[in-house]
mmCIF file of C-alpha atoms and ligand atoms in Angstrom:
data_model
loop_
_atom_site.group_PDB
_atom_site.id
_atom_site.type_symbol
_atom_site.label_atom_id
_atom_site.label_comp_id
_atom_site.label_asym_id
_atom_site.label_seq_id
_atom_site.Cartn_x
_atom_site.Cartn_y
_atom_site.Cartn_z
ATOM 1 C CA MET C 1 98.657 198.497 267.668
ATOM 2 C CA ASN C 2 101.851 199.507 268.176
ATOM 3 C CA ALA C 3 103.585 202.547 266.739
ATOM 4 C CA ARG C 4 105.850 202.375 265.025
ATOM 5 C CA PRO C 5 108.489 200.750 267.278
ATOM 6 C CA VAL C 6 112.202 199.843 267.733
ATOM 7 C CA ILE C 7 113.790 201.016 266.989
ATOM 8 C CA LEU C 8 116.568 202.871 265.150
ATOM 9 C CA ALA C 9 116.893 199.934 262.655
ATOM 10 C CA GLU C 10 117.440 202.456 259.477
ATOM 11 C CA GLY C 11 120.536 203.235 259.857
ATOM 12 C CA ALA C 12 122.121 202.123 257.547
ATOM 13 C CA ASN C 13 123.041 204.104 253.747
ATOM 14 C CA HIS C 14 121.745 202.794 251.361
ATOM 15 C CA ASP C 15 124.103 205.010 248.834
ATOM 16 C CA LEU C 16 126.779 202.826 246.432
ATOM 17 C CA PRO C 17 129.537 203.413 248.028
ATOM 18 C CA SER C 18 128.366 202.414 250.869
ATOM 19 C CA ARG C 19 127.402 198.594 250.755
ATOM 20 C CA ILE C 20 130.486 198.298 249.481
ATOM 21 C CA ASP C 21 132.652 199.746 251.578
ATOM 22 C CA ARG C 22 130.705 197.172 253.712
ATOM 23 C CA ALA C 23 130.965 194.612 251.505
ATOM 24 C CA ALA C 24 135.001 195.075 251.324
ATOM 25 C CA ALA C 25 134.675 195.455 254.577
ATOM 26 C CA LEU C 26 132.378 192.347 255.136
ATOM 27 C CA TRP C 27 134.442 190.252 252.646
ATOM 28 C CA LEU C 28 138.101 191.454 252.448
ATOM 29 C CA ARG C 29 138.550 192.194 255.913
ATOM 30 C CA ARG C 30 137.692 189.934 257.868
ATOM 31 C CA TYR C 31 138.966 188.426 262.069
ATOM 32 C CA PRO C 32 138.549 184.755 261.292
ATOM 33 C CA VAL C 33 139.153 182.360 264.196
ATOM 34 C CA GLN C 34 138.742 178.507 263.757
ATOM 35 C CA LEU C 35 135.766 178.070 266.263
ATOM 36 C CA SER C 36 136.404 173.771 267.220
ATOM 37 C CA LEU C 37 132.959 172.746 269.405
ATOM 38 C CA ASP C 38 132.133 169.491 269.781
ATOM 39 C CA ARG C 39 128.709 169.827 270.686
ATOM 40 C CA PRO C 40 126.328 173.789 269.696
ATOM 41 C CA VAL C 41 126.539 176.901 271.602
ATOM 42 C CA VAL C 42 124.070 179.149 271.651
ATOM 43 C CA SER C 43 124.169 182.707 272.435
ATOM 44 C CA PHE C 44 121.209 185.090 273.178
ATOM 45 C CA THR C 45 122.087 188.759 273.015
ATOM 46 C CA PHE C 46 119.686 191.827 272.919
ATOM 47 C CA ASP C 47 120.747 195.215 271.146
ATOM 48 C CA ASP C 48 119.647 198.140 272.540
ATOM 49 C CA VAL C 49 117.859 197.267 275.688
ATOM 50 C CA PRO C 50 113.493 197.792 276.217
ATOM 51 C CA ASP C 51 113.243 197.452 280.038
ATOM 52 C CA SER C 52 110.629 194.940 278.570
ATOM 53 C CA ALA C 53 114.695 192.590 277.436
ATOM 54 C CA ILE C 54 115.037 192.366 280.949
ATOM 55 C CA ILE C 55 112.166 192.260 282.537
ATOM 56 C CA ASN C 56 111.152 189.443 280.327
ATOM 57 C CA GLY C 57 114.189 189.127 278.296
ATOM 58 C CA ALA C 58 116.288 188.305 281.466
ATOM 59 C CA ARG C 59 113.715 186.958 283.686
ATOM 60 C CA ILE C 60 112.317 184.059 281.271
ATOM 61 C CA LEU C 61 116.246 182.759 280.163
ATOM 62 C CA GLU C 62 117.387 182.305 283.307
ATOM 63 C CA GLN C 63 114.321 180.853 284.154
ATOM 64 C CA GLN C 64 116.110 178.082 282.197
ATOM 65 C CA GLY C 65 119.893 178.344 283.988
ATOM 66 C CA CYS C 66 119.832 180.590 281.373
ATOM 67 C CA ARG C 67 121.544 183.882 280.260
ATOM 68 C CA GLY C 68 123.014 186.468 277.695
ATOM 69 C CA THR C 69 124.358 189.903 276.266
ATOM 70 C CA PHE C 70 123.116 193.180 276.319
ATOM 71 C CA TYR C 71 124.143 194.862 274.303
ATOM 72 C CA LEU C 72 124.256 199.047 275.693
ATOM 73 C CA ALA C 73 124.539 202.034 274.166
ATOM 74 C CA GLY C 74 124.783 204.560 277.453
ATOM 75 C CA GLY C 75 123.280 207.485 275.491
ATOM 76 C CA LEU C 76 119.805 205.392 275.715
ATOM 77 C CA ALA C 77 119.417 204.943 279.278
ATOM 78 C CA GLY C 78 116.424 206.269 281.073
ATOM 79 C CA GLY C 79 115.458 207.396 276.997
ATOM 80 C CA THR C 80 112.760 206.115 275.377
ATOM 81 C CA PHE C 81 111.789 205.303 271.591
ATOM 82 C CA GLY C 82 107.772 205.866 271.230
ATOM 83 C CA PRO C 83 106.347 203.707 273.215
ATOM 84 C CA TYR C 84 109.300 201.684 274.647
ATOM 85 C CA ASN C 85 111.646 202.904 277.477
ATOM 86 C CA PHE C 86 115.336 202.415 277.187
ATOM 87 C CA PHE C 87 116.820 200.930 280.124
ATOM 88 C CA VAL C 88 117.849 202.559 283.197
ATOM 89 C CA PRO C 89 121.900 203.183 284.718
ATOM 90 C CA SER C 90 120.454 200.540 288.309
ATOM 91 C CA ASP C 91 119.924 198.180 285.476
ATOM 92 C CA VAL C 92 123.889 197.147 284.504
ATOM 93 C CA PRO C 93 124.200 195.879 288.556
ATOM 94 C CA TYR C 94 121.399 193.914 288.196
ATOM 95 C CA LEU C 95 122.329 192.962 284.769
ATOM 96 C CA LEU C 96 125.779 191.752 286.175
ATOM 97 C CA ASP C 97 124.683 190.008 289.315
ATOM 98 C CA ARG C 98 122.590 187.965 287.867
ATOM 99 C CA GLY C 99 125.008 186.833 286.011
ATOM 100 C CA HIS C 100 124.691 188.228 282.247
ATOM 101 C CA GLU C 101 127.463 190.048 279.984
ATOM 102 C CA VAL C 102 126.848 193.523 279.634
ATOM 103 C CA GLY C 103 127.832 194.774 276.202
ATOM 104 C CA CYS C 104 129.617 197.698 273.549
ATOM 105 C CA HIS C 105 126.708 199.368 271.236
ATOM 106 C CA THR C 106 128.492 202.785 271.518
ATOM 107 C CA PHE C 107 127.946 205.139 273.267
ATOM 108 C CA SER C 108 125.002 206.812 270.795
ATOM 109 C CA HIS C 109 124.649 204.894 269.079
ATOM 110 C CA PRO C 110 125.539 206.242 265.213
ATOM 111 C CA VAL C 111 126.068 204.693 261.875
ATOM 112 C CA VAL C 112 129.182 203.269 262.793
ATOM 113 C CA GLN C 113 130.201 203.282 259.306
ATOM 114 C CA THR C 114 130.256 207.146 258.663
ATOM 115 C CA LEU C 115 132.332 207.663 262.369
ATOM 116 C CA ASP C 116 135.956 208.294 261.105
ATOM 117 C CA ALA C 117 139.212 206.284 262.961
ATOM 118 C CA ARG C 118 139.252 209.963 266.155
ATOM 119 C CA ARG C 119 134.837 209.989 266.979
ATOM 120 C CA LEU C 120 134.495 205.968 266.457
ATOM 121 C CA ALA C 121 136.968 205.781 268.829
ATOM 122 C CA GLU C 122 135.295 208.417 271.226
ATOM 123 C CA GLU C 123 131.187 206.064 270.704
ATOM 124 C CA PHE C 124 134.523 202.982 272.372
ATOM 125 C CA ASP C 125 135.516 205.126 275.587
ATOM 126 C CA ARG C 126 132.660 207.082 276.500
ATOM 127 C CA ASN C 127 130.895 203.819 276.258
ATOM 128 C CA ARG C 128 132.955 202.148 278.491
ATOM 129 C CA GLN C 129 133.374 205.686 280.451
ATOM 130 C CA TRP C 130 129.377 205.250 281.474
ATOM 131 C CA LEU C 131 129.312 201.137 281.644
ATOM 132 C CA THR C 132 132.659 201.020 284.420
ATOM 133 C CA ALA C 133 131.092 204.587 286.019
ATOM 134 C CA VAL C 134 127.881 202.932 287.046
ATOM 135 C CA ASP C 135 129.503 199.430 287.605
ATOM 136 C CA PRO C 136 133.461 199.129 287.679
ATOM 137 C CA ARG C 137 133.137 195.383 285.925
ATOM 138 C CA ALA C 138 131.086 196.350 282.948
ATOM 139 C CA GLU C 139 134.090 195.877 281.341
ATOM 140 C CA PRO C 140 132.681 195.453 278.290
ATOM 141 C CA VAL C 141 134.825 192.917 275.669
ATOM 142 C CA SER C 142 131.228 192.448 273.146
ATOM 143 C CA PHE C 143 129.991 194.875 270.735
ATOM 144 C CA ALA C 144 127.495 195.263 268.473
ATOM 145 C CA TYR C 145 127.219 196.843 265.815
ATOM 146 C CA PRO C 146 124.689 199.686 265.318
ATOM 147 C CA TYR C 147 122.259 199.006 261.794
ATOM 148 C CA GLY C 148 124.529 196.216 261.818
ATOM 149 C CA ALA C 149 126.947 198.704 259.112
ATOM 150 C CA VAL C 150 130.291 198.730 259.467
ATOM 151 C CA GLY C 151 132.671 199.710 257.487
ATOM 152 C CA PHE C 152 136.884 198.593 256.212
ATOM 153 C CA SER C 153 138.230 201.351 257.765
ATOM 154 C CA GLN C 154 135.786 201.006 260.837
ATOM 155 C CA LYS C 155 135.184 196.953 261.626
ATOM 156 C CA ALA C 156 140.582 197.363 261.972
ATOM 157 C CA LEU C 157 139.662 199.453 265.000
ATOM 158 C CA THR C 158 136.446 197.570 266.688
ATOM 159 C CA ALA C 159 138.494 194.332 265.896
ATOM 160 C CA ARG C 160 140.707 195.787 267.936
ATOM 161 C CA ARG C 161 138.515 196.785 271.147
ATOM 162 C CA PHE C 162 136.686 193.889 270.910
ATOM 163 C CA ALA C 163 137.262 189.632 271.405
ATOM 164 C CA ASN C 164 133.764 189.478 269.782
ATOM 165 C CA SER C 165 131.799 191.870 267.201
ATOM 166 C CA ARG C 166 128.322 190.547 266.573
ATOM 167 C CA GLY C 167 126.841 192.355 263.048
ATOM 168 C CA VAL C 168 123.308 191.543 261.739
ATOM 169 C CA ARG C 169 124.284 189.008 259.031
ATOM 170 C CA HIS C 170 121.981 186.109 258.860
ATOM 171 C CA GLY C 171 123.238 183.039 259.750
ATOM 172 C CA LEU C 172 124.949 179.923 261.570
ATOM 173 C CA ASN C 173 129.080 180.839 263.030
ATOM 174 C CA THR C 174 131.136 178.077 261.783
ATOM 175 C CA GLY C 175 134.622 176.549 261.150
ATOM 176 C CA LYS C 176 135.990 179.876 260.527
ATOM 177 C CA ALA C 177 133.746 182.742 262.255
ATOM 178 C CA ASP C 178 134.865 186.377 261.428
ATOM 179 C CA ARG C 179 135.027 187.518 265.626
ATOM 180 C CA ALA C 180 134.704 190.889 264.352
ATOM 181 C CA GLN C 181 131.898 190.264 262.450
ATOM 182 C CA LEU C 182 129.806 187.547 263.815
ATOM 183 C CA LEU C 183 126.480 186.481 261.801
ATOM 184 C CA ALA C 184 123.816 185.967 263.675
ATOM 185 C CA VAL C 185 119.459 185.150 263.878
ATOM 186 C CA GLN C 186 116.580 187.788 264.318
ATOM 187 C CA LEU C 187 114.577 185.895 266.456
ATOM 188 C CA TYR C 188 112.216 188.195 265.886
ATOM 189 C CA ASP C 189 107.973 186.703 265.884
ATOM 190 C CA CYS C 190 107.596 188.802 262.795
ATOM 191 C CA ARG C 191 110.824 186.043 260.937
ATOM 192 C CA LEU C 192 111.046 183.343 262.340
ATOM 193 C CA ASP C 193 107.374 180.594 263.360
ATOM 194 C CA GLU C 194 107.892 177.726 265.207
ATOM 195 C CA LYS C 195 109.153 175.354 262.012
ATOM 196 C CA GLY C 196 112.229 179.037 260.926
ATOM 197 C CA LEU C 197 113.359 178.128 264.925
ATOM 198 C CA ASP C 198 113.229 174.630 264.646
ATOM 199 C CA GLU C 199 114.813 175.247 261.198
ATOM 200 C CA VAL C 200 117.584 176.706 262.523
ATOM 201 C CA ILE C 201 118.252 174.703 265.558
ATOM 202 C CA GLY C 202 118.312 171.572 263.807
ATOM 203 C CA GLU C 203 121.607 173.135 261.027
ATOM 204 C CA ALA C 204 122.953 173.742 264.009
ATOM 205 C CA VAL C 205 122.729 171.087 265.693
ATOM 206 C CA ARG C 206 123.925 169.102 262.028
ATOM 207 C CA SER C 207 127.310 171.317 261.783
ATOM 208 C CA ASN C 208 127.801 172.142 265.364
ATOM 209 C CA ALA C 209 127.629 175.712 264.899
ATOM 210 C CA TRP C 210 127.746 179.518 267.140
ATOM 211 C CA LEU C 211 123.985 180.188 266.130
ATOM 212 C CA VAL C 212 123.160 183.513 267.729
ATOM 213 C CA PHE C 213 120.226 184.434 268.586
ATOM 214 C CA TYR C 214 119.307 188.752 268.808
ATOM 215 C CA THR C 215 116.704 190.673 269.109
ATOM 216 C CA HIS C 216 115.401 194.377 271.453
ATOM 217 C CA ASP C 217 112.426 194.280 273.057
ATOM 218 C CA VAL C 218 110.167 191.037 274.487
ATOM 219 C CA GLN C 219 106.526 191.576 274.333
ATOM 220 C CA GLU C 220 103.668 190.323 274.348
ATOM 221 C CA GLY C 221 102.490 192.313 270.566
ATOM 222 C CA PRO C 222 106.849 191.984 269.743
ATOM 223 C CA SER C 223 107.297 195.169 267.504
ATOM 224 C CA GLU C 224 108.564 194.295 264.551
ATOM 225 C CA HIS C 225 112.359 194.479 265.905
ATOM 226 C CA GLY C 226 111.200 192.414 269.722
ATOM 227 C CA CYS C 227 109.961 188.751 270.305
ATOM 228 C CA SER C 228 106.948 187.966 271.941
ATOM 229 C CA PRO C 229 108.174 186.423 275.791
ATOM 230 C CA ARG C 230 106.439 182.880 274.134
ATOM 231 C CA LEU C 231 109.239 182.649 270.993
ATOM 232 C CA LEU C 232 112.276 183.854 273.614
ATOM 233 C CA SER C 233 110.902 180.571 276.058
ATOM 234 C CA GLN C 234 111.512 178.158 272.657
ATOM 235 C CA ALA C 235 114.207 179.259 271.559
ATOM 236 C CA VAL C 236 115.641 178.559 274.528
ATOM 237 C CA GLU C 237 113.613 175.413 275.646
ATOM 238 C CA ARG C 238 114.294 174.098 272.326
ATOM 239 C CA VAL C 239 118.062 174.722 272.117
ATOM 240 C CA LEU C 240 118.246 172.728 275.700
ATOM 241 C CA ALA C 241 116.455 169.964 274.373
ATOM 242 C CA ALA C 242 118.749 169.897 271.919
ATOM 243 C CA GLY C 243 121.612 169.779 273.108
ATOM 244 C CA CYS C 244 123.281 172.574 273.218
ATOM 245 C CA THR C 245 124.913 174.534 275.198
ATOM 246 C CA VAL C 246 124.048 178.545 275.904
ATOM 247 C CA ALA C 247 126.476 181.204 276.135
ATOM 248 C CA PRO C 248 126.341 184.646 276.212
ATOM 249 C CA MET C 249 129.566 186.268 274.007
ATOM 250 C CA ARG C 250 131.917 186.218 275.663
ATOM 251 C CA GLU C 251 131.717 182.341 276.830
ATOM 252 C CA ALA C 252 130.766 181.988 273.767
ATOM 253 C CA MET C 253 133.774 182.360 272.551
ATOM 254 C CA ALA C 254 135.955 181.140 275.186
ATOM 255 C CA ILE C 255 134.015 178.013 274.900
ATOM 256 C CA ALA C 256 134.673 177.921 270.828
ATOM 257 C CA GLY C 257 137.834 177.888 271.806
ATOM 258 C CA GLY C 258 138.985 181.137 268.747
ATOM 259 C CA THR C 259 142.337 181.362 267.902
ATOM 260 C CA GLU C 260 143.002 183.427 265.082
ATOM 261 C CA LYS C 261 144.549 183.158 261.798
ATOM 262 C CA PRO C 262 146.700 185.273 260.531
ATOM 263 C CA HIS C 263 144.349 186.483 257.602
HETATM 264 ZN ZN1 LIG U 1 120.802 198.925 267.982
#
């Protein structure tokens, strides 16, 4: 039985003003891009990056000829959370050498919604400096909001800094997608069984969507925010069998041909 595991998932504030601010960011401050896909695209993404996401997650993707996006917060490097070890600095060149993408997840994993512009910019700058000091190739263009929580003001700054940003709101990206708050689907054993997996892949195929999976640890007996090697393997096998292209976020954005529209 795991101790209360990964990861930092309860960070969003649930008071009414915070919820209204998040809704305003989601609905009123969109950065629409018109997706143009001949076939569905699927991205596998890993937040916080416990070592099992590399040991098992990267390996499983590679075995199927696929690559993923790993959102790193430099402040978590070499640290632990309960029974979990996070990534270490040498994982950055390891992932890049193998063709994976390294994305930004802030430096210290704060609730972005609580930060003013100066502190948010510091988080972006510090993480970029950390990543590129470890490996100059690790210039991040993709971002994931810690806890998925972003408000109206922070979203604009994030959109200026990153080509694409992923939240945690459930859904498929189709038509005019919001490049500053892309929808995603939890790849968690406790949320997605085989039937659910087939349903979401089927819907992605029917709608020619960009489907973004996200998870944390990848291990036997995963945390409530993680998946088993079996579920990840099944997901990869099934999206490939369904004719989907698998690509990291940066590449998927290019494949989707997203061209920014005025608001
Ligand atoms: Zn996180």
